[in-house]
Coordinates of C-alpha atoms in Angstrom, one line a residue:
M6 CA 0.0 0.0 0.0
A7 CA 1.3 3.4 -0.9
T8 CA 2.1 5.8 1.9
P9 CA 1.4 9.6 1.5
R10 CA 4.4 11.2 -0.2
A11 CA 5.8 14.2 1.5
S12 CA 7.6 16.9 -0.5
N13 CA 10.9 15.2 -1.6
A14 CA 13.1 18.2 -2.1
S15 CA 12.9 21.8 -0.9
A16 CA 15.0 24.8 -1.8
T17 CA 16.7 26.5 1.2
D18 CA 18.2 29.9 1.7
G19 CA 20.8 28.2 3.9
L20 CA 21.1 24.5 4.2
D21 CA 18.6 23.1 6.8
L22 CA 20.5 22.5 10.1
L23 CA 18.5 19.3 10.6
A24 CA 19.6 17.8 7.3
K25 CA 22.6 15.5 7.2
E26 CA 25.5 15.3 4.8
V27 CA 25.0 12.7 2.2
P28 CA 27.0 9.6 3.2
G29 CA 29.4 7.8 1.0
S30 CA 32.8 8.5 -0.6
Y31 CA 34.2 9.1 -4.1
G32 CA 37.5 7.6 -3.0
I33 CA 40.8 8.1 -4.8
P34 CA 40.5 10.0 -8.1
F35 CA 40.8 7.8 -11.2
I36 CA 41.4 4.6 -9.3
S37 CA 38.1 4.5 -7.3
P38 CA 35.9 5.4 -10.3
I39 CA 37.4 2.5 -12.3
R40 CA 36.9 0.2 -9.3
D41 CA 33.3 1.3 -8.9
R42 CA 32.7 0.8 -12.7
L43 CA 34.0 -2.7 -12.5
G44 CA 31.6 -3.4 -9.6
F45 CA 28.7 -1.9 -11.6
Y46 CA 29.3 -3.9 -14.7
Y47 CA 30.5 -7.3 -13.4
D48 CA 28.9 -7.7 -9.9
G49 CA 25.4 -6.7 -11.2
Q50 CA 23.7 -3.3 -11.0
D51 CA 21.3 -4.2 -8.2
K52 CA 24.1 -5.7 -6.1
F53 CA 26.3 -2.7 -6.7
F54 CA 23.7 -0.2 -5.5
Q55 CA 22.4 -2.4 -2.7
S56 CA 25.9 -2.8 -1.3
R57 CA 26.1 1.0 -0.9
V58 CA 22.7 1.2 0.7
D59 CA 23.7 -1.5 3.2
K60 CA 27.2 0.0 3.9
Y61 CA 25.9 3.5 4.6
N62 CA 22.4 2.6 5.9
S63 CA 21.0 5.2 3.5
T64 CA 19.2 5.2 0.2
V65 CA 20.8 8.5 -0.6
V66 CA 24.6 8.0 -1.1
R67 CA 27.6 9.4 -2.8
L68 CA 29.3 7.1 -5.4
N69 CA 31.0 7.1 -8.8
A70 CA 28.7 6.4 -11.7
P71 CA 29.8 4.6 -14.8
P72 CA 31.5 4.8 -17.2
G73 CA 34.1 7.0 -15.5
P74 CA 37.6 7.7 -16.9
F75 CA 38.2 8.6 -19.6
M76 CA 34.7 8.5 -21.1
A77 CA 33.2 10.9 -18.4
S78 CA 35.1 13.9 -17.0
N79 CA 33.3 13.7 -13.7
P80 CA 31.7 10.5 -12.5
R81 CA 30.8 11.8 -9.0
V82 CA 27.1 11.6 -8.3
I83 CA 24.6 11.5 -5.4
A84 CA 22.5 8.4 -6.0
L85 CA 18.8 8.4 -5.2
L86 CA 17.7 4.9 -4.5
D87 CA 14.1 5.0 -3.2
A88 CA 10.7 6.2 -4.3
K89 CA 10.7 9.2 -2.1
S90 CA 14.0 10.9 -3.1
F91 CA 13.8 9.9 -6.8
P92 CA 11.1 12.3 -8.0
V93 CA 13.2 15.4 -7.5
L94 CA 14.8 14.4 -10.8
F95 CA 11.6 15.3 -12.6
D96 CA 11.3 18.8 -11.2
V97 CA 12.9 21.1 -13.7
D98 CA 12.7 24.0 -11.3
K99 CA 15.2 22.2 -9.1
V100 CA 17.4 20.2 -11.5
A101 CA 18.9 21.1 -14.8
K102 CA 18.8 18.5 -17.6
R103 CA 21.2 19.9 -20.2
D104 CA 23.3 17.1 -21.9
L105 CA 22.4 14.5 -19.3
F106 CA 20.2 12.1 -21.3
T107 CA 22.8 9.4 -21.1
G108 CA 24.3 10.5 -17.8
T109 CA 27.8 11.5 -17.0
Y110 CA 28.9 11.1 -20.6
M111 CA 27.4 12.4 -23.8
P112 CA 27.8 10.7 -27.2
S113 CA 29.2 12.7 -30.0
T114 CA 26.7 14.9 -31.9
A115 CA 28.2 13.4 -35.0
L116 CA 25.8 10.6 -34.3
T117 CA 22.9 13.0 -34.5
G118 CA 23.8 15.1 -37.6
G119 CA 25.7 17.6 -35.5
F120 CA 22.6 18.7 -33.5
R121 CA 21.9 18.4 -29.8
V122 CA 18.6 16.7 -30.2
C123 CA 15.6 17.3 -27.8
A124 CA 16.6 14.6 -25.4
Y125 CA 19.7 16.5 -24.5
L126 CA 18.1 19.9 -24.2
D127 CA 17.0 21.5 -20.9
P128 CA 13.5 22.9 -20.9
S129 CA 15.0 26.4 -20.3
E130 CA 16.5 26.2 -23.8
P131 CA 14.1 27.8 -26.4
K132 CA 14.6 24.9 -28.9
H133 CA 13.3 22.4 -26.4
A134 CA 9.7 23.7 -26.4
L135 CA 9.7 23.9 -30.2
I136 CA 10.9 20.4 -30.9
K137 CA 8.8 18.8 -28.2
Q138 CA 5.8 20.6 -29.6
L139 CA 6.6 19.1 -33.0
L140 CA 6.7 15.6 -31.4
L141 CA 3.5 16.1 -29.5
T142 CA 1.8 17.4 -32.7
L143 CA 3.0 14.4 -34.6
L144 CA 1.6 12.0 -32.0
A145 CA -1.7 13.8 -31.9
T146 CA -2.0 13.9 -35.7
R147 CA -1.3 10.2 -36.1
K148 CA -3.1 8.8 -33.1
D149 CA -5.8 7.1 -35.3
A150 CA -3.2 5.3 -37.3
V151 CA -1.7 3.5 -34.2
L152 CA -4.3 0.8 -33.7
P153 CA -4.7 -0.4 -37.3
A154 CA -0.9 -0.3 -37.9
F155 CA -0.2 -2.3 -34.7
R156 CA -2.8 -4.9 -35.4
S157 CA -1.6 -5.4 -39.0
E158 CA 2.1 -5.6 -38.2
F159 CA 1.8 -7.7 -35.0
G160 CA -0.8 -9.9 -36.6
S161 CA 1.9 -10.9 -39.0
L162 CA 4.4 -11.4 -36.1
F163 CA 2.0 -13.9 -34.5
D164 CA 1.6 -15.7 -37.9
S165 CA 5.4 -16.0 -38.1
I166 CA 5.6 -17.5 -34.5
E167 CA 3.0 -20.1 -35.5
E168 CA 4.8 -20.9 -38.7
E169 CA 8.1 -21.3 -36.9
L170 CA 6.6 -23.6 -34.2
D171 CA 4.7 -25.6 -36.8
S172 CA 7.7 -26.0 -39.1
G173 CA 9.5 -28.4 -36.8
A174 CA 12.8 -26.6 -37.6
G175 CA 13.3 -25.8 -33.9
K176 CA 11.6 -26.1 -30.6
S177 CA 11.0 -22.4 -30.1
S178 CA 10.4 -19.0 -31.8
D179 CA 12.6 -16.0 -31.0
F180 CA 10.1 -13.3 -30.0
N181 CA 12.8 -10.7 -29.7
K182 CA 14.1 -11.2 -33.2
L183 CA 10.6 -11.0 -34.7
N184 CA 9.7 -8.0 -32.5
D185 CA 12.7 -6.1 -33.8
G186 CA 11.6 -6.1 -37.4
T187 CA 7.9 -5.8 -36.6
A188 CA 8.3 -2.8 -34.2
F189 CA 10.4 -0.9 -36.8
E190 CA 7.7 -1.5 -39.5
F191 CA 4.9 -0.5 -37.1
L192 CA 6.6 2.8 -36.0
G193 CA 7.2 3.9 -39.6
E194 CA 3.6 3.2 -40.5
A195 CA 2.1 4.7 -37.4
F196 CA 4.2 7.9 -37.4
F197 CA 4.6 8.6 -41.1
G198 CA 2.3 6.3 -43.0
V199 CA 5.3 4.8 -44.8
R200 CA 6.4 1.3 -44.1
P201 CA 10.3 1.2 -44.1
S202 CA 10.4 -2.1 -46.0
A203 CA 8.6 -0.4 -48.9
T204 CA 11.4 2.1 -49.4
T205 CA 15.0 1.9 -50.3
L206 CA 15.7 1.1 -46.6
G207 CA 14.2 -2.3 -47.2
S208 CA 14.6 -4.7 -44.3
T209 CA 17.8 -3.2 -43.1
G210 CA 16.2 -0.7 -40.6
P211 CA 16.5 -2.8 -37.5
S212 CA 20.1 -3.8 -38.0
R213 CA 21.2 -0.3 -38.9
S214 CA 19.3 1.1 -35.9
T215 CA 20.9 -1.4 -33.6
R216 CA 24.4 -0.5 -34.7
W217 CA 23.7 3.2 -34.2
L218 CA 22.1 2.6 -30.8
F219 CA 25.0 0.5 -29.7
L220 CA 27.5 3.3 -30.3
Q221 CA 25.6 5.5 -27.9
L222 CA 24.8 3.0 -25.2
C223 CA 27.9 0.7 -25.2
P224 CA 29.6 2.6 -22.4
L225 CA 26.8 1.2 -20.1
M226 CA 26.9 -2.3 -21.5
T227 CA 28.8 -5.6 -21.2
L228 CA 28.9 -8.1 -24.0
G229 CA 30.4 -11.1 -22.2
L230 CA 33.9 -10.5 -23.6
P231 CA 37.0 -10.7 -21.5
K232 CA 37.0 -7.8 -19.0
I233 CA 40.2 -6.2 -20.4
L234 CA 38.7 -6.1 -23.9
E235 CA 35.4 -4.6 -22.8
E236 CA 37.2 -2.0 -20.6
L237 CA 39.4 -0.9 -23.5
L238 CA 36.8 -1.1 -26.3
L239 CA 33.6 -0.1 -24.6
H240 CA 34.1 1.7 -21.3
T241 CA 37.3 3.9 -21.6
F242 CA 37.1 5.7 -24.9
P243 CA 34.1 6.4 -27.2
L244 CA 33.9 4.3 -30.3
P245 CA 34.2 6.4 -33.5
P246 CA 30.9 7.6 -35.0
L247 CA 32.2 6.7 -38.4
I248 CA 31.3 3.1 -37.6
A249 CA 27.6 3.9 -38.0
R250 CA 27.9 6.7 -40.6
W251 CA 26.3 4.9 -43.5
D252 CA 23.7 3.3 -41.2
Y253 CA 22.7 6.7 -40.0
K254 CA 22.7 8.1 -43.5
A255 CA 20.3 5.4 -44.7
L256 CA 18.0 5.9 -41.7
Y257 CA 18.0 9.7 -42.2
K258 CA 17.1 9.3 -45.9
Y259 CA 14.0 7.2 -44.9
I260 CA 12.9 9.6 -42.1
N261 CA 13.5 12.6 -44.3
E262 CA 11.4 11.3 -47.2
A263 CA 8.7 9.8 -45.0
A264 CA 8.3 12.9 -42.9
A265 CA 8.2 15.1 -45.9
S266 CA 5.5 13.1 -47.6
S267 CA 3.4 13.1 -44.5
G268 CA 3.7 16.8 -43.9
V269 CA 5.6 16.6 -40.7
L270 CA 8.5 18.7 -42.0
D271 CA 6.1 21.4 -43.1
T272 CA 4.8 21.5 -39.6
A273 CA 8.3 21.9 -38.3
E274 CA 9.0 24.8 -40.5
K275 CA 5.8 26.5 -39.3
L276 CA 7.1 26.1 -35.7
G277 CA 10.4 27.7 -36.7
I278 CA 12.5 24.5 -36.9
S279 CA 14.6 23.9 -40.0
R280 CA 13.7 20.8 -41.9
E281 CA 17.2 19.3 -41.3
E282 CA 17.1 19.8 -37.5
A283 CA 13.5 18.5 -37.4
C284 CA 14.5 15.4 -39.4
H285 CA 17.4 14.5 -37.0
N286 CA 15.1 15.0 -34.0
L287 CA 12.4 12.8 -35.7
L288 CA 15.0 10.1 -36.3
F289 CA 16.2 10.2 -32.7
A290 CA 12.6 10.1 -31.4
T291 CA 11.6 7.2 -33.7
V292 CA 14.7 5.1 -33.5
F293 CA 16.3 5.8 -30.1
N294 CA 13.3 6.6 -28.0
S295 CA 10.5 4.6 -29.6
Y296 CA 12.2 1.7 -31.3
G297 CA 14.7 1.3 -28.6
G298 CA 11.9 1.3 -26.1
M299 CA 9.9 -1.3 -27.9
K300 CA 12.9 -3.6 -28.1
V301 CA 12.9 -3.7 -24.3
L302 CA 9.2 -3.2 -23.3
L303 CA 7.4 -5.8 -25.5
P304 CA 9.7 -8.8 -24.7
G305 CA 9.5 -7.7 -21.1
I306 CA 5.7 -7.9 -21.1
M307 CA 5.8 -11.3 -22.8
G308 CA 8.4 -12.5 -20.3
C309 CA 6.2 -11.5 -17.3
L310 CA 3.2 -13.2 -18.9
A311 CA 5.1 -16.4 -19.6
K312 CA 6.4 -16.6 -16.0
A313 CA 2.9 -15.8 -14.6
G314 CA 1.4 -18.9 -16.1
E315 CA -1.9 -20.2 -17.3
D316 CA -4.2 -18.8 -14.6
L317 CA -3.4 -15.2 -15.5
H318 CA -3.7 -16.1 -19.2
K319 CA -7.2 -17.3 -18.6
R320 CA -8.2 -14.2 -16.7
L321 CA -6.8 -11.9 -19.3
A322 CA -8.4 -13.8 -22.2
K323 CA -11.8 -13.6 -20.4
E324 CA -11.5 -9.9 -19.8
I325 CA -10.3 -9.0 -23.3
R326 CA -12.8 -11.2 -25.1
A327 CA -15.7 -9.9 -23.1
E328 CA -14.9 -6.2 -23.7
V329 CA -14.3 -6.9 -27.4
A330 CA -17.6 -8.6 -27.7
A331 CA -19.3 -5.7 -25.9
A332 CA -17.8 -3.4 -28.6
G333 CA -19.5 -5.4 -31.3
G334 CA -16.6 -7.8 -31.9
K335 CA -14.2 -5.0 -32.7
V336 CA -10.9 -4.0 -31.0
T337 CA -11.3 -0.3 -30.3
V338 CA -9.3 2.1 -28.1
A339 CA -12.4 2.6 -26.0
A340 CA -12.7 -1.2 -25.4
V341 CA -9.0 -1.4 -24.5
E342 CA -9.5 1.4 -22.0
R343 CA -12.1 -0.7 -20.2
M344 CA -9.7 -3.7 -19.7
E345 CA -8.5 -3.0 -16.2
L346 CA -6.5 -6.1 -15.6
T347 CA -4.8 -5.7 -19.0
R348 CA -3.8 -2.2 -18.1
S349 CA -2.5 -3.2 -14.7
V350 CA -0.3 -6.0 -16.3
V351 CA 1.4 -3.4 -18.5
Y352 CA 1.9 -1.0 -15.7
E353 CA 3.3 -3.7 -13.6
A354 CA 5.8 -4.7 -16.3
L355 CA 6.9 -1.1 -16.6
R356 CA 7.2 -0.8 -12.9
L357 CA 9.2 -4.0 -12.4
D358 CA 11.7 -3.5 -15.3
P359 CA 11.5 0.1 -16.6
P360 CA 12.9 0.5 -20.2
V361 CA 15.1 3.4 -19.1
K362 CA 16.8 2.7 -15.8
Y363 CA 18.8 5.8 -15.1
Q364 CA 17.9 9.5 -14.6
Y365 CA 20.2 12.4 -14.0
G366 CA 20.0 16.1 -13.1
H367 CA 22.3 18.9 -11.8
A368 CA 21.0 20.6 -8.7
K369 CA 20.1 24.2 -9.7
R370 CA 20.5 25.4 -6.1
D371 CA 21.1 24.2 -2.6
L372 CA 18.4 21.5 -1.9
I373 CA 17.2 19.3 0.9
I374 CA 16.6 15.8 -0.5
E375 CA 14.3 13.7 1.6
S376 CA 14.3 9.9 1.7
H377 CA 12.0 7.7 3.8
D378 CA 14.5 7.8 6.7
G379 CA 16.2 11.2 6.6
A380 CA 16.9 14.5 4.9
Y381 CA 20.2 15.3 3.2
Q382 CA 22.0 18.4 2.0
V383 CA 22.7 18.8 -1.7
R384 CA 24.6 21.7 -2.9
S385 CA 24.1 23.7 -6.1
G386 CA 25.8 22.1 -9.1
E387 CA 26.0 18.6 -7.7
M388 CA 24.9 15.7 -10.0
L389 CA 21.9 13.7 -8.9
F390 CA 21.6 10.2 -10.2
G391 CA 18.6 7.9 -9.9
Y392 CA 18.5 4.2 -10.4
Q393 CA 14.9 3.7 -11.3
P394 CA 14.4 0.0 -10.4
F395 CA 15.2 0.8 -6.8
A396 CA 12.5 3.5 -6.9
T397 CA 9.9 1.5 -8.6
R398 CA 10.6 -1.6 -6.4
D399 CA 10.7 0.3 -3.1
P400 CA 9.3 -2.1 -0.5
K401 CA 8.1 0.9 1.6
V402 CA 5.7 1.7 -1.2
F403 CA 4.9 -1.7 -2.9
D404 CA 4.0 -4.9 -1.2
Q405 CA 5.9 -7.9 -2.8
A406 CA 8.0 -5.2 -4.5
D407 CA 10.3 -7.6 -6.4
Q408 CA 7.4 -9.8 -7.6
F409 CA 5.2 -9.5 -10.7
V410 CA 1.7 -8.9 -9.2
P411 CA -0.6 -8.6 -12.3
D412 CA -3.6 -6.9 -10.6
R413 CA -1.5 -4.5 -8.5
F414 CA -3.0 -1.4 -10.2
V415 CA -6.6 -2.7 -10.3
G416 CA -9.2 -0.7 -8.4
E417 CA -9.2 2.6 -6.5
E418 CA -6.3 1.6 -4.2
G419 CA -4.3 0.3 -7.2
Q420 CA -4.8 3.6 -9.1
K421 CA -3.3 5.5 -6.2
L422 CA 0.0 3.6 -6.8
L423 CA 0.4 4.9 -10.3
E424 CA 2.2 8.1 -9.1
Y425 CA 5.1 5.7 -8.3
V426 CA 5.2 4.3 -11.8
V427 CA 7.8 6.7 -13.3
W428 CA 9.3 4.9 -16.4
S429 CA 8.4 7.9 -18.6
N430 CA 10.7 10.4 -16.7
G431 CA 7.7 11.4 -14.7
P432 CA 4.8 9.9 -12.7
E433 CA 2.1 8.1 -14.6
T434 CA -0.4 10.5 -13.2
V435 CA 1.3 13.5 -15.0
S436 CA 1.2 14.3 -18.7
P437 CA 4.1 15.4 -20.9
T438 CA 4.3 19.1 -21.8
V439 CA 6.8 21.3 -23.6
A440 CA 7.9 22.5 -20.1
N441 CA 8.9 19.1 -18.7
K442 CA 11.2 16.2 -19.7
Q443 CA 8.5 13.5 -19.6
C444 CA 8.4 11.2 -22.6
P445 CA 6.0 12.7 -25.2
A446 CA 4.9 9.2 -26.2
K447 CA 4.0 8.2 -22.7
D448 CA 0.4 7.3 -23.5
L449 CA 1.3 5.7 -26.8
V450 CA 3.8 3.3 -25.1
V451 CA 1.2 2.1 -22.6
L452 CA -1.4 1.7 -25.4
V453 CA 1.1 -0.3 -27.5
G454 CA 1.8 -2.6 -24.5
R455 CA -1.9 -3.2 -23.9
L456 CA -2.5 -3.8 -27.6
L457 CA 0.1 -6.5 -27.5
V458 CA -1.7 -8.3 -24.7
V459 CA -5.1 -7.8 -26.2
D460 CA -4.2 -9.1 -29.7
F461 CA -2.3 -12.0 -28.2
F462 CA -5.1 -13.3 -26.0
I463 CA -7.7 -12.8 -28.7
R464 CA -5.7 -15.3 -30.7
Y465 CA -4.4 -17.6 -27.9
D466 CA -5.7 -19.1 -24.7
S467 CA -2.2 -19.6 -23.3
F468 CA 1.5 -20.0 -24.2
T469 CA 4.8 -21.1 -22.8
A470 CA 8.2 -19.6 -23.3
E471 CA 11.8 -19.8 -22.2
V472 CA 12.7 -16.4 -20.6
G473 CA 16.3 -15.3 -20.2
T474 CA 18.2 -12.1 -20.3
Q475 CA 20.1 -10.3 -23.1
L476 CA 21.8 -6.9 -23.4
L477 CA 18.8 -4.6 -22.9
G478 CA 16.3 -6.8 -21.1
A479 CA 14.4 -10.0 -21.4
Q480 CA 15.0 -12.6 -24.0
V481 CA 11.8 -14.6 -24.8
N482 CA 11.6 -17.7 -26.9
I483 CA 8.1 -18.9 -27.4
T484 CA 7.9 -22.7 -27.0
S485 CA 4.2 -23.4 -27.4
L486 CA 0.9 -21.7 -28.2
A487 CA -2.6 -22.8 -27.3
K488 CA -4.9 -21.3 -29.9
A489 CA -8.3 -19.9 -29.0
S490 CA -11.4 -21.4 -30.5
T491 CA -12.7 -20.0 -33.7
G492 CA -15.5 -18.1 -31.9
A493 CA -13.1 -16.6 -29.3
S494 CA -10.7 -15.3 -31.9
S495 CA -13.3 -14.1 -34.4
S496 CA -12.4 -10.4 -33.7
N497 CA -8.8 -11.1 -34.9
N498 CA -9.4 -9.3 -38.2
N499 CA -11.8 -6.7 -37.0

């Protein structure tokens, strides 16, 4: 049960005498950041942060954040590791967000056409409002295209899973691999009305996107290579943008042509954004934010469902089919909105394993940061770092915090917990605006997650899968499908 949340951070004229210094240590320059980085990568992130909490008996601690030398000039952060302290990172009156999207390091702007795209802009910068307005306008304009595009593309994905399982070629179907191609097609069709595979980009979009994404995220990754190789190749010096130059050029060509034909670039010019800058921002929003997010979110949902088992599958199928039947046998957004358990399942997946795990901000002034157990002094200019899984799995807010509880957000009491679901760089109870840093596609992401569950349980009564881990999240291999009866799945094409 959620407890009432007090104000988590307050500005002070002089630091509150009752507030404590933040515990922890940055250690010996250069040596300690590398030591901490090795612990982060190779001991496991949860273990790394929990060891600091245990050592200092505090969920607000000083530590060195990866990647450290020489990738980041200053790895020193104050880590916020509970649900009460974490939300200060969303308050742009208290924290600055300039060039902090990826944390203590920033990838070269050569990877984004020489522009600092919207994700790296602080709301105080004039361009932020213009570009975010463009993205919000795009989403509003194309909202009616989302449902049919999703059902078309993911209907084909389900067909492919069935074919692979029926072929006898193997014992499972790789959901992640199929999702990569399907998600990329869906986003192109939903955002611009142009399927990437129907253009000169062909079927290369997912592989090109993955290489481009890797260059930006590899400082926070491990690949299973010998430590010395990973340290030298991934965590010490940035890889040259030239590696993805032709991939980015091909992606840019597709986005430029698709956005021009759909009128999005005309809208950008009316807002005062050049077509070139708009295109680079649209590419980043489509590929990094949206495609990168779907690569993590949808396998994560399927992994949770697979582990939950047949009883949950039956409950979901019953709810989904009843609401679709009440809507005349059609899947509509209104019908999906009435599916309370389905919505809760998606929120729970987002809570348990948020697609973006880290948040950062520089304190704009002296602050008092409050955790459940104390208040701490933070001085102007200090870097705040939040590890989101510790905030969204806070046992002082959520019962069975580390468990997947599918109906956690059902009912009035469940709805009250949504303020602690913060995967979108803000509470689920708040909406994105040009003045904040919340994901402009927040509502779209939740809808897409629900549509996956809806379409799946229209077609199938249950399924089994092998669930493991990979670079960015869950790896799901479907091993069996129990098809729904003809009557139950009659809305499949409606």
